[in-house]
Amino acid sequence: MTDKKIQLFVPTFRVEECLSEIRECLEKGWTGLGFKTLELEEKWKEFTGLPYAHYLNSATVGLDLAVNILKEQNGWLDGDEIISTPMTFVSTNHAVLYNNMKVVFADVDEYLCLSPQSVKERISEKTRAVMFVGLGGNTGRLAEIASICKENGLKLILDAAHMAGTRYKDGSLPGKDVADVIIYSYQAVKNCPTGDSGMICFKDAEHDEIVRKKSWLGINKDTFARSAGGGAYKWKYDVEYLGHKDHGNSIMASIGLVSLKYLDADNAYRRTIAGWYDVAFQDCPNVRIVPVAPDCESSRHLYQILVNNRDELLLALNDVGVFPGVHYRDNTEYKMYAYAKGTCPCSLYASEHTLSLPLHIHLTHDDVMYVAEMVKKYAK
Ligand SMILES: *Cc1c(COP(=O)(O)O)cnc(C)c1O
């Protein structure tokens, strides 16, 4: 036994900086929507080069709003289909069901992202969109999927929950100009952590306008602010949609502003760690590394390997103080999505063999070497 404890994810918060941003909100008496939420939206647009960004209380509601608005604006019907991946957190696929549409699962490739070939095979008369997840920060074959969407008149929704800070090696942003909407997560263990929150970035100005209303119960506060003017008419807004309460607040945004400042540097260190793992597993036939697409500079939310004895390895690692994770269980194995069970053999294989090794910026070179040594010792 050991008293070592190397966890999968440990977020880093620059506490004093976060507190000073939060202090500003408290002193000003402005902790809700506006103020820091607007500042974070501006900073995120600068960081990504995307034209629109709206701050939400999670990526989950962002995915829901993405499907909701695209459905409404494009006249999709209940029962229409969105092609998605089984290798994801359930938020991705729930977003489709929340909106009374059907998830058609396509299989994954060696990047554990959607396979273009499989997506093509699953396009039907009822397909309206493809939901792509950049697993672990990887871009996989996103560009090919984007071409398929274009050729077939399908919308492209990018679940970029893992992709905060991912770029192509030429510096461009994955999904820019090709995805109709990109959704980022700032959940507590994602690369740009807050407590819970996320950003939705539509390509289209009108969609951005709609999401700002829908994320605040459908309230349109502009009508009277513009025409009648003056604070006296603040209550005389219109309500255009049956929206939910989905927008973010200034306290979370305060933390997000600090995390964003360090995102590139943190991700660079994550890539350094991934490089150490790569070297350690170079000559180890029992450990197959899940590759990053050659043109991708990944945020490295995850470092994933495939091994034959995953469950056994996981327990052996726990015994020596290493606590990895699994991303993910093939969603068609869940009761909710069991109608598609057996349709994605590569996903099922990955689901049973993949392991995500500890990856966060508190890890030292020694920690990483220790994890790698233990993996090599117990992997079969
Ligand atoms: C974390 C995650 C989400 C949901 O993000 P929240 O901000 O926690 O709602 C969606 N998709 C994927 C792939 C995720 O990992």
Short mmCIF file of C-alpha atoms and ligand atoms in Angstrom, two decimals:
data_model
loop_
_atom_site.label_atom_id
_atom_site.label_comp_id
_atom_site.label_asym_id
_atom_site.label_seq_id
_atom_site.Cartn_x
_atom_site.Cartn_y
_atom_site.Cartn_z
CA MET A 1 0.00 0.00 0.00
CA THR A 2 0.95 3.59 -0.46
CA ASP A 3 -0.27 6.94 0.77
CA LYS A 4 0.26 8.39 -2.68
CA LYS A 5 -2.94 9.72 -4.27
CA ILE A 6 -2.77 10.75 -7.90
CA GLN A 7 -6.22 11.84 -9.04
CA LEU A 8 -7.58 12.00 -12.58
CA PHE A 9 -8.57 15.68 -12.45
CA VAL A 10 -7.59 18.39 -9.99
CA PRO A 11 -8.61 21.88 -11.11
CA THR A 12 -6.35 24.82 -10.37
CA PHE A 13 -7.83 28.13 -9.25
CA ARG A 14 -5.70 31.25 -8.83
CA VAL A 15 -7.45 32.00 -5.59
CA GLU A 16 -6.36 35.58 -4.90
CA GLU A 17 -7.13 36.67 -8.46
CA CYS A 18 -10.53 34.96 -8.40
CA LEU A 19 -11.36 36.60 -5.07
CA SER A 20 -10.42 40.03 -6.33
CA GLU A 21 -12.70 39.64 -9.40
CA ILE A 22 -15.50 38.38 -7.15
CA ARG A 23 -14.87 41.23 -4.68
CA GLU A 24 -15.54 43.68 -7.50
CA CYS A 25 -18.96 42.09 -8.05
CA LEU A 26 -19.80 42.14 -4.36
CA GLU A 27 -18.69 45.73 -3.83
CA LYS A 28 -20.54 46.89 -6.89
CA GLY A 29 -23.61 44.92 -5.85
CA TRP A 30 -23.79 43.21 -9.24
CA THR A 31 -23.52 39.43 -9.04
CA GLY A 32 -26.07 38.38 -11.66
CA LEU A 33 -26.44 38.61 -15.42
CA GLY A 34 -24.44 41.41 -17.07
CA PHE A 35 -21.22 43.06 -15.83
CA LYS A 36 -18.72 40.14 -15.64
CA THR A 37 -20.84 37.87 -17.86
CA LEU A 38 -20.57 40.43 -20.67
CA GLU A 39 -16.87 40.86 -20.01
CA LEU A 40 -16.29 37.11 -20.26
CA GLU A 41 -18.30 36.96 -23.50
CA GLU A 42 -16.07 39.68 -24.98
CA LYS A 43 -12.89 37.96 -23.79
CA TRP A 44 -14.07 34.60 -25.16
CA LYS A 45 -14.78 36.14 -28.57
CA GLU A 46 -11.30 37.63 -28.55
CA PHE A 47 -9.75 34.31 -27.49
CA THR A 48 -11.56 32.20 -30.09
CA GLY A 49 -12.10 34.67 -32.91
CA LEU A 50 -15.76 33.64 -32.99
CA PRO A 51 -18.28 36.38 -33.81
CA TYR A 52 -20.83 35.60 -31.04
CA ALA A 53 -20.69 34.16 -27.55
CA HIS A 54 -23.37 33.94 -24.89
CA TYR A 55 -22.57 32.91 -21.33
CA LEU A 56 -24.75 30.18 -19.78
CA ASN A 57 -24.97 28.34 -16.48
CA SER A 58 -23.76 25.08 -18.11
CA ALA A 59 -22.81 23.48 -21.39
CA THR A 60 -25.72 21.09 -20.89
CA VAL A 61 -28.26 23.91 -21.24
CA GLY A 62 -26.15 25.21 -24.13
CA LEU A 63 -26.54 21.94 -26.02
CA ASP A 64 -30.27 21.97 -25.31
CA LEU A 65 -30.60 25.56 -26.54
CA ALA A 66 -28.51 24.77 -29.62
CA VAL A 67 -30.85 21.99 -30.72
CA ASN A 68 -33.93 23.96 -29.67
CA ILE A 69 -33.07 27.06 -31.68
CA LEU A 70 -31.81 25.23 -34.76
CA LYS A 71 -34.95 23.09 -34.72
CA GLU A 72 -37.28 26.06 -34.45
CA GLN A 73 -35.45 28.22 -36.96
CA ASN A 74 -35.15 25.45 -39.55
CA GLY A 75 -38.62 23.99 -39.15
CA TRP A 76 -37.43 20.54 -38.01
CA LEU A 77 -40.14 18.20 -36.80
CA ASP A 78 -40.52 16.00 -33.75
CA GLY A 79 -38.95 12.66 -34.59
CA ASP A 80 -36.42 14.14 -37.00
CA GLU A 81 -32.91 12.77 -36.52
CA ILE A 82 -29.57 14.03 -35.31
CA ILE A 83 -26.53 11.81 -35.81
CA SER A 84 -24.35 11.69 -32.71
CA THR A 85 -21.67 9.70 -30.94
CA PRO A 86 -22.07 7.07 -28.22
CA MET A 87 -18.67 8.07 -26.76
CA THR A 88 -19.73 11.11 -24.81
CA PHE A 89 -21.20 12.45 -21.61
CA VAL A 90 -24.99 12.04 -21.71
CA SER A 91 -25.58 15.81 -21.94
CA THR A 92 -24.75 15.62 -25.64
CA ASN A 93 -27.46 13.13 -26.48
CA HIS A 94 -30.01 14.26 -23.92
CA ALA A 95 -30.05 17.62 -25.72
CA VAL A 96 -31.55 15.87 -28.74
CA LEU A 97 -34.19 14.06 -26.67
CA TYR A 98 -35.14 17.21 -24.71
CA ASN A 99 -36.27 18.55 -28.06
CA ASN A 100 -38.30 15.51 -29.11
CA MET A 101 -35.87 14.51 -31.80
CA LYS A 102 -34.17 11.15 -32.27
CA VAL A 103 -30.50 10.34 -31.68
CA VAL A 104 -29.09 8.14 -34.43
CA PHE A 105 -25.74 6.85 -33.24
CA ALA A 106 -22.80 6.62 -35.62
CA ASP A 107 -19.60 4.82 -34.70
CA VAL A 108 -16.21 6.30 -33.79
CA ASP A 109 -12.80 6.11 -35.45
CA GLU A 110 -9.32 5.63 -33.95
CA TYR A 111 -9.57 9.12 -32.40
CA LEU A 112 -12.74 7.98 -30.60
CA CYS A 113 -14.53 10.80 -32.45
CA LEU A 114 -17.29 10.33 -35.05
CA SER A 115 -16.18 8.36 -38.09
CA PRO A 116 -17.07 10.13 -41.36
CA GLN A 117 -17.78 6.81 -43.06
CA SER A 118 -20.18 5.74 -40.32
CA VAL A 119 -21.91 9.15 -40.33
CA LYS A 120 -22.46 8.88 -44.10
CA GLU A 121 -24.01 5.45 -43.71
CA ARG A 122 -26.51 6.74 -41.17
CA ILE A 123 -27.84 9.72 -43.06
CA SER A 124 -31.54 9.29 -43.84
CA GLU A 125 -34.40 11.39 -45.17
CA LYS A 126 -34.99 12.55 -41.63
CA THR A 127 -31.43 13.56 -40.72
CA ARG A 128 -31.16 17.26 -39.89
CA ALA A 129 -27.83 17.66 -38.12
CA VAL A 130 -24.66 16.03 -36.87
CA MET A 131 -23.48 16.46 -33.29
CA PHE A 132 -19.68 16.20 -33.10
CA VAL A 133 -17.82 15.79 -29.81
CA GLY A 134 -14.12 16.68 -29.78
CA LEU A 135 -13.32 13.94 -27.29
CA GLY A 136 -10.56 14.88 -24.88
CA GLY A 137 -9.88 18.02 -26.93
CA ASN A 138 -9.19 16.09 -30.12
CA THR A 139 -10.47 17.39 -33.47
CA GLY A 140 -10.54 13.91 -34.99
CA ARG A 141 -12.00 14.13 -38.50
CA LEU A 142 -14.12 17.20 -37.81
CA ALA A 143 -13.21 18.83 -41.14
CA GLU A 144 -14.42 15.79 -43.10
CA ILE A 145 -17.61 15.66 -41.07
CA ALA A 146 -18.13 19.35 -41.84
CA SER A 147 -17.84 18.61 -45.57
CA ILE A 148 -20.35 15.77 -45.28
CA CYS A 149 -22.76 18.13 -43.51
CA LYS A 150 -22.35 20.73 -46.23
CA GLU A 151 -22.87 18.22 -49.06
CA ASN A 152 -26.01 16.86 -47.41
CA GLY A 153 -27.53 20.11 -46.18
CA LEU A 154 -27.12 19.15 -42.53
CA LYS A 155 -26.38 21.49 -39.64
CA LEU A 156 -23.26 20.89 -37.57
CA ILE A 157 -23.36 21.20 -33.78
CA LEU A 158 -19.98 21.06 -32.05
CA ASP A 159 -19.94 19.87 -28.45
CA ALA A 160 -16.64 21.50 -27.53
CA ALA A 161 -16.95 20.78 -23.80
CA HIS A 162 -13.41 19.36 -23.88
CA MET A 163 -12.05 21.78 -26.46
CA ALA A 164 -11.44 25.04 -24.60
CA GLY A 165 -8.10 26.11 -26.07
CA THR A 166 -7.91 23.43 -28.79
CA ARG A 167 -6.63 24.81 -32.08
CA TYR A 168 -5.45 23.46 -35.38
CA LYS A 169 -1.69 23.54 -35.75
CA ASP A 170 -2.04 26.44 -38.20
CA GLY A 171 -3.59 28.46 -35.36
CA SER A 172 -7.18 28.37 -36.62
CA LEU A 173 -10.11 27.45 -34.41
CA PRO A 174 -11.85 24.07 -34.88
CA GLY A 175 -15.44 24.60 -35.96
CA LYS A 176 -15.07 28.26 -36.91
CA ASP A 177 -17.09 29.03 -40.05
CA VAL A 178 -18.19 25.37 -40.38
CA ALA A 179 -20.13 24.63 -37.20
CA ASP A 180 -23.53 26.30 -36.88
CA VAL A 181 -23.01 26.40 -33.16
CA ILE A 182 -20.18 25.57 -30.76
CA ILE A 183 -20.77 24.86 -27.09
CA TYR A 184 -17.97 25.07 -24.49
CA SER A 185 -18.07 23.90 -20.88
CA TYR A 186 -16.47 25.68 -17.93
CA GLN A 187 -17.58 22.96 -15.52
CA ALA A 188 -15.36 22.46 -12.46
CA VAL A 189 -13.02 19.85 -13.97
CA LYS A 190 -12.89 21.10 -17.56
CA ASN A 191 -9.84 22.97 -18.87
CA CYS A 192 -11.22 26.46 -18.18
CA PRO A 193 -12.87 25.76 -14.84
CA THR A 194 -15.45 27.79 -12.91
CA GLY A 195 -18.02 26.06 -10.70
CA ASP A 196 -20.53 25.36 -13.41
CA SER A 197 -21.02 27.36 -16.60
CA GLY A 198 -20.56 27.31 -20.35
CA MET A 199 -20.56 29.35 -23.52
CA ILE A 200 -22.73 29.00 -26.61
CA CYS A 201 -21.32 30.45 -29.81
CA PHE A 202 -23.68 30.60 -32.77
CA LYS A 203 -22.44 31.34 -36.28
CA ASP A 204 -25.55 33.35 -37.06
CA ALA A 205 -26.32 36.77 -35.51
CA GLU A 206 -30.05 36.08 -35.33
CA HIS A 207 -29.51 32.85 -33.42
CA ASP A 208 -27.32 34.69 -30.93
CA GLU A 209 -30.09 37.24 -30.42
CA ILE A 210 -32.62 34.47 -29.82
CA VAL A 211 -30.45 32.59 -27.33
CA ARG A 212 -30.03 35.75 -25.25
CA LYS A 213 -33.79 35.90 -24.85
CA LYS A 214 -34.39 32.17 -24.43
CA SER A 215 -31.73 31.84 -21.74
CA TRP A 216 -33.65 34.41 -19.66
CA LEU A 217 -37.18 32.97 -19.78
CA GLY A 218 -37.81 34.43 -23.22
CA ILE A 219 -37.67 38.00 -22.01
CA ASN A 220 -36.97 40.68 -24.58
CA LYS A 221 -35.70 43.59 -22.56
CA ASP A 222 -34.80 45.62 -25.63
CA THR A 223 -38.26 46.61 -26.85
CA PHE A 224 -39.04 49.32 -24.33
CA ALA A 225 -35.46 50.07 -23.41
CA ARG A 226 -35.10 51.24 -26.98
CA SER A 227 -38.44 52.86 -27.74
CA ALA A 228 -39.62 54.39 -24.46
CA GLY A 229 -36.15 54.70 -22.94
CA GLY A 230 -35.37 55.52 -19.33
CA GLY A 231 -35.27 53.32 -16.23
CA ALA A 232 -38.93 53.95 -15.46
CA TYR A 233 -39.99 51.47 -18.14
CA LYS A 234 -37.63 48.65 -17.15
CA TRP A 235 -40.57 46.44 -16.18
CA LYS A 236 -42.31 46.92 -19.52
CA TYR A 237 -40.43 44.26 -21.41
CA ASP A 238 -41.98 41.75 -23.78
CA VAL A 239 -41.85 37.95 -23.42
CA GLU A 240 -41.39 36.29 -26.78
CA TYR A 241 -40.57 32.68 -25.88
CA LEU A 242 -41.22 30.07 -23.21
CA GLY A 243 -37.56 30.25 -22.18
CA HIS A 244 -35.84 28.75 -19.17
CA LYS A 245 -33.48 30.30 -16.64
CA ASP A 246 -30.23 29.30 -18.32
CA HIS A 247 -27.96 32.34 -18.33
CA GLY A 248 -24.74 32.62 -16.33
CA ASN A 249 -23.93 34.99 -13.48
CA SER A 250 -21.14 37.41 -12.63
CA ILE A 251 -19.68 35.37 -9.76
CA MET A 252 -19.02 32.36 -12.00
CA ALA A 253 -17.87 34.64 -14.80
CA SER A 254 -15.33 36.18 -12.40
CA ILE A 255 -13.70 32.79 -11.95
CA GLY A 256 -13.96 32.15 -15.69
CA LEU A 257 -12.12 35.39 -16.48
CA VAL A 258 -9.18 34.28 -14.34
CA SER A 259 -9.17 30.71 -15.70
CA LEU A 260 -9.22 32.04 -19.26
CA LYS A 261 -6.11 34.13 -18.60
CA TYR A 262 -4.17 30.95 -17.83
CA LEU A 263 -5.90 28.59 -20.29
CA ASP A 264 -3.22 28.56 -22.99
CA ALA A 265 -0.37 28.13 -20.50
CA ASP A 266 -2.25 25.39 -18.62
CA ASN A 267 -3.03 23.55 -21.85
CA ALA A 268 0.60 23.78 -22.93
CA TYR A 269 1.59 22.03 -19.70
CA ARG A 270 -1.13 19.43 -20.30
CA ARG A 271 0.47 18.74 -23.71
CA THR A 272 3.86 18.42 -22.02
CA ILE A 273 2.42 15.80 -19.66
CA ALA A 274 0.84 13.96 -22.60
CA GLY A 275 4.25 13.98 -24.28
CA TRP A 276 5.80 12.34 -21.19
CA TYR A 277 3.16 9.61 -21.27
CA ASP A 278 3.73 9.14 -25.02
CA VAL A 279 7.44 8.56 -24.51
CA ALA A 280 6.86 6.23 -21.57
CA PHE A 281 4.49 4.01 -23.56
CA GLN A 282 6.52 4.04 -26.78
CA ASP A 283 7.78 0.48 -26.47
CA CYS A 284 4.91 -0.99 -24.54
CA PRO A 285 2.78 -3.29 -26.71
CA ASN A 286 0.15 -3.70 -23.99
CA VAL A 287 -0.69 -0.01 -23.99
CA ARG A 288 -2.22 1.51 -27.12
CA ILE A 289 -2.30 5.29 -27.06
CA VAL A 290 -5.42 6.99 -28.45
CA PRO A 291 -3.82 9.31 -31.01
CA VAL A 292 -4.44 13.01 -31.51
CA ALA A 293 -5.27 14.03 -35.09
CA PRO A 294 -2.04 15.13 -36.84
CA ASP A 295 -3.28 18.69 -37.52
CA CYS A 296 -4.62 19.20 -33.98
CA GLU A 297 -3.07 21.12 -31.11
CA SER A 298 -5.28 19.54 -28.48
CA SER A 299 -6.39 21.17 -25.24
CA ARG A 300 -5.54 17.75 -23.83
CA HIS A 301 -8.52 17.52 -21.60
CA LEU A 302 -7.84 13.77 -21.59
CA TYR A 303 -5.00 11.33 -22.09
CA GLN A 304 -6.60 8.06 -23.16
CA ILE A 305 -5.13 4.62 -23.66
CA LEU A 306 -6.61 1.27 -24.65
CA VAL A 307 -5.66 -1.88 -22.75
CA ASN A 308 -6.92 -5.45 -22.78
CA ASN A 309 -7.50 -5.71 -19.04
CA ARG A 310 -9.05 -2.31 -18.35
CA ASP A 311 -11.21 -3.14 -15.32
CA GLU A 312 -8.47 -5.17 -13.68
CA LEU A 313 -5.89 -2.45 -14.42
CA LEU A 314 -8.14 0.21 -12.94
CA LEU A 315 -8.34 -1.69 -9.64
CA ALA A 316 -4.61 -2.44 -9.61
CA LEU A 317 -3.87 1.27 -10.13
CA ASN A 318 -6.23 2.27 -7.32
CA ASP A 319 -4.25 -0.04 -5.02
CA VAL A 320 -1.05 1.85 -5.78
CA GLY A 321 -2.64 5.29 -5.33
CA VAL A 322 -3.47 6.12 -8.96
CA PHE A 323 -7.07 7.05 -9.78
CA PRO A 324 -7.79 7.13 -13.51
CA GLY A 325 -11.20 7.50 -15.18
CA VAL A 326 -13.21 6.14 -18.08
CA HIS A 327 -14.47 8.38 -20.92
CA TYR A 328 -16.98 7.11 -21.70
CA ARG A 329 -19.35 4.23 -21.43
CA ASP A 330 -20.87 3.62 -24.85
CA ASN A 331 -24.17 5.53 -24.44
CA THR A 332 -26.10 2.75 -26.21
CA GLU A 333 -25.37 0.63 -23.14
CA TYR A 334 -27.61 2.97 -21.10
CA LYS A 335 -31.31 2.15 -20.75
CA MET A 336 -32.24 5.51 -22.30
CA TYR A 337 -30.40 4.72 -25.52
CA ALA A 338 -30.61 0.92 -25.55
CA TYR A 339 -32.64 1.01 -28.78
CA ALA A 340 -29.30 1.51 -30.53
CA LYS A 341 -27.39 -1.18 -28.61
CA GLY A 342 -25.00 -3.10 -30.85
CA THR A 343 -24.99 -0.52 -33.65
CA CYS A 344 -21.53 0.89 -32.89
CA PRO A 345 -19.00 -1.93 -32.38
CA CYS A 346 -15.91 0.34 -32.27
CA SER A 347 -17.52 2.47 -29.57
CA LEU A 348 -18.40 -0.60 -27.56
CA TYR A 349 -14.83 -1.85 -27.88
CA ALA A 350 -13.45 1.51 -26.76
CA SER A 351 -15.97 1.67 -23.95
CA GLU A 352 -14.63 -1.61 -22.58
CA HIS A 353 -10.92 -0.94 -23.10
CA THR A 354 -10.29 2.77 -22.63
CA LEU A 355 -8.73 4.39 -19.60
CA SER A 356 -8.09 8.09 -19.00
CA LEU A 357 -4.87 8.67 -17.07
CA PRO A 358 -4.41 11.47 -14.52
CA LEU A 359 -3.94 14.75 -16.35
CA HIS A 360 -3.91 18.10 -14.59
CA ILE A 361 -1.43 20.85 -13.99
CA HIS A 362 -0.45 19.89 -10.42
CA LEU A 363 1.23 16.74 -11.75
CA THR A 364 5.00 16.68 -11.72
CA HIS A 365 7.29 14.75 -14.06
CA ASP A 366 7.84 12.27 -11.22
CA ASP A 367 4.08 11.77 -10.79
CA VAL A 368 3.66 11.07 -14.49
CA MET A 369 6.59 8.64 -14.53
CA TYR A 370 5.11 6.84 -11.53
CA VAL A 371 1.69 6.52 -13.20
CA ALA A 372 3.29 5.31 -16.43
CA GLU A 373 5.44 2.79 -14.59
CA MET A 374 2.41 1.39 -12.75
CA VAL A 375 0.36 1.22 -15.96
CA LYS A 376 3.17 -0.66 -17.69
CA LYS A 377 3.49 -3.01 -14.73
CA TYR A 378 -0.18 -4.00 -14.65
CA ALA A 379 -1.39 -3.62 -18.26
CA LYS A 380 -1.83 -6.87 -20.12
C1 LIG B 1 -18.90 18.08 -19.31
C2 LIG B 1 -19.53 17.77 -20.61
C3 LIG B 1 -20.74 18.34 -21.02
C4 LIG B 1 -21.61 19.12 -20.09
O1 LIG B 1 -20.97 20.23 -19.58
P1 LIG B 1 -21.62 20.97 -18.30
O2 LIG B 1 -20.99 22.33 -18.36
O3 LIG B 1 -21.20 20.18 -17.11
O4 LIG B 1 -23.08 21.01 -18.47
C5 LIG B 1 -21.19 18.08 -22.29
N1 LIG B 1 -20.51 17.31 -23.14
C6 LIG B 1 -19.34 16.73 -22.79
C7 LIG B 1 -18.61 15.89 -23.79
C8 LIG B 1 -18.83 16.92 -21.51
O5 LIG B 1 -17.69 16.32 -21.14
#
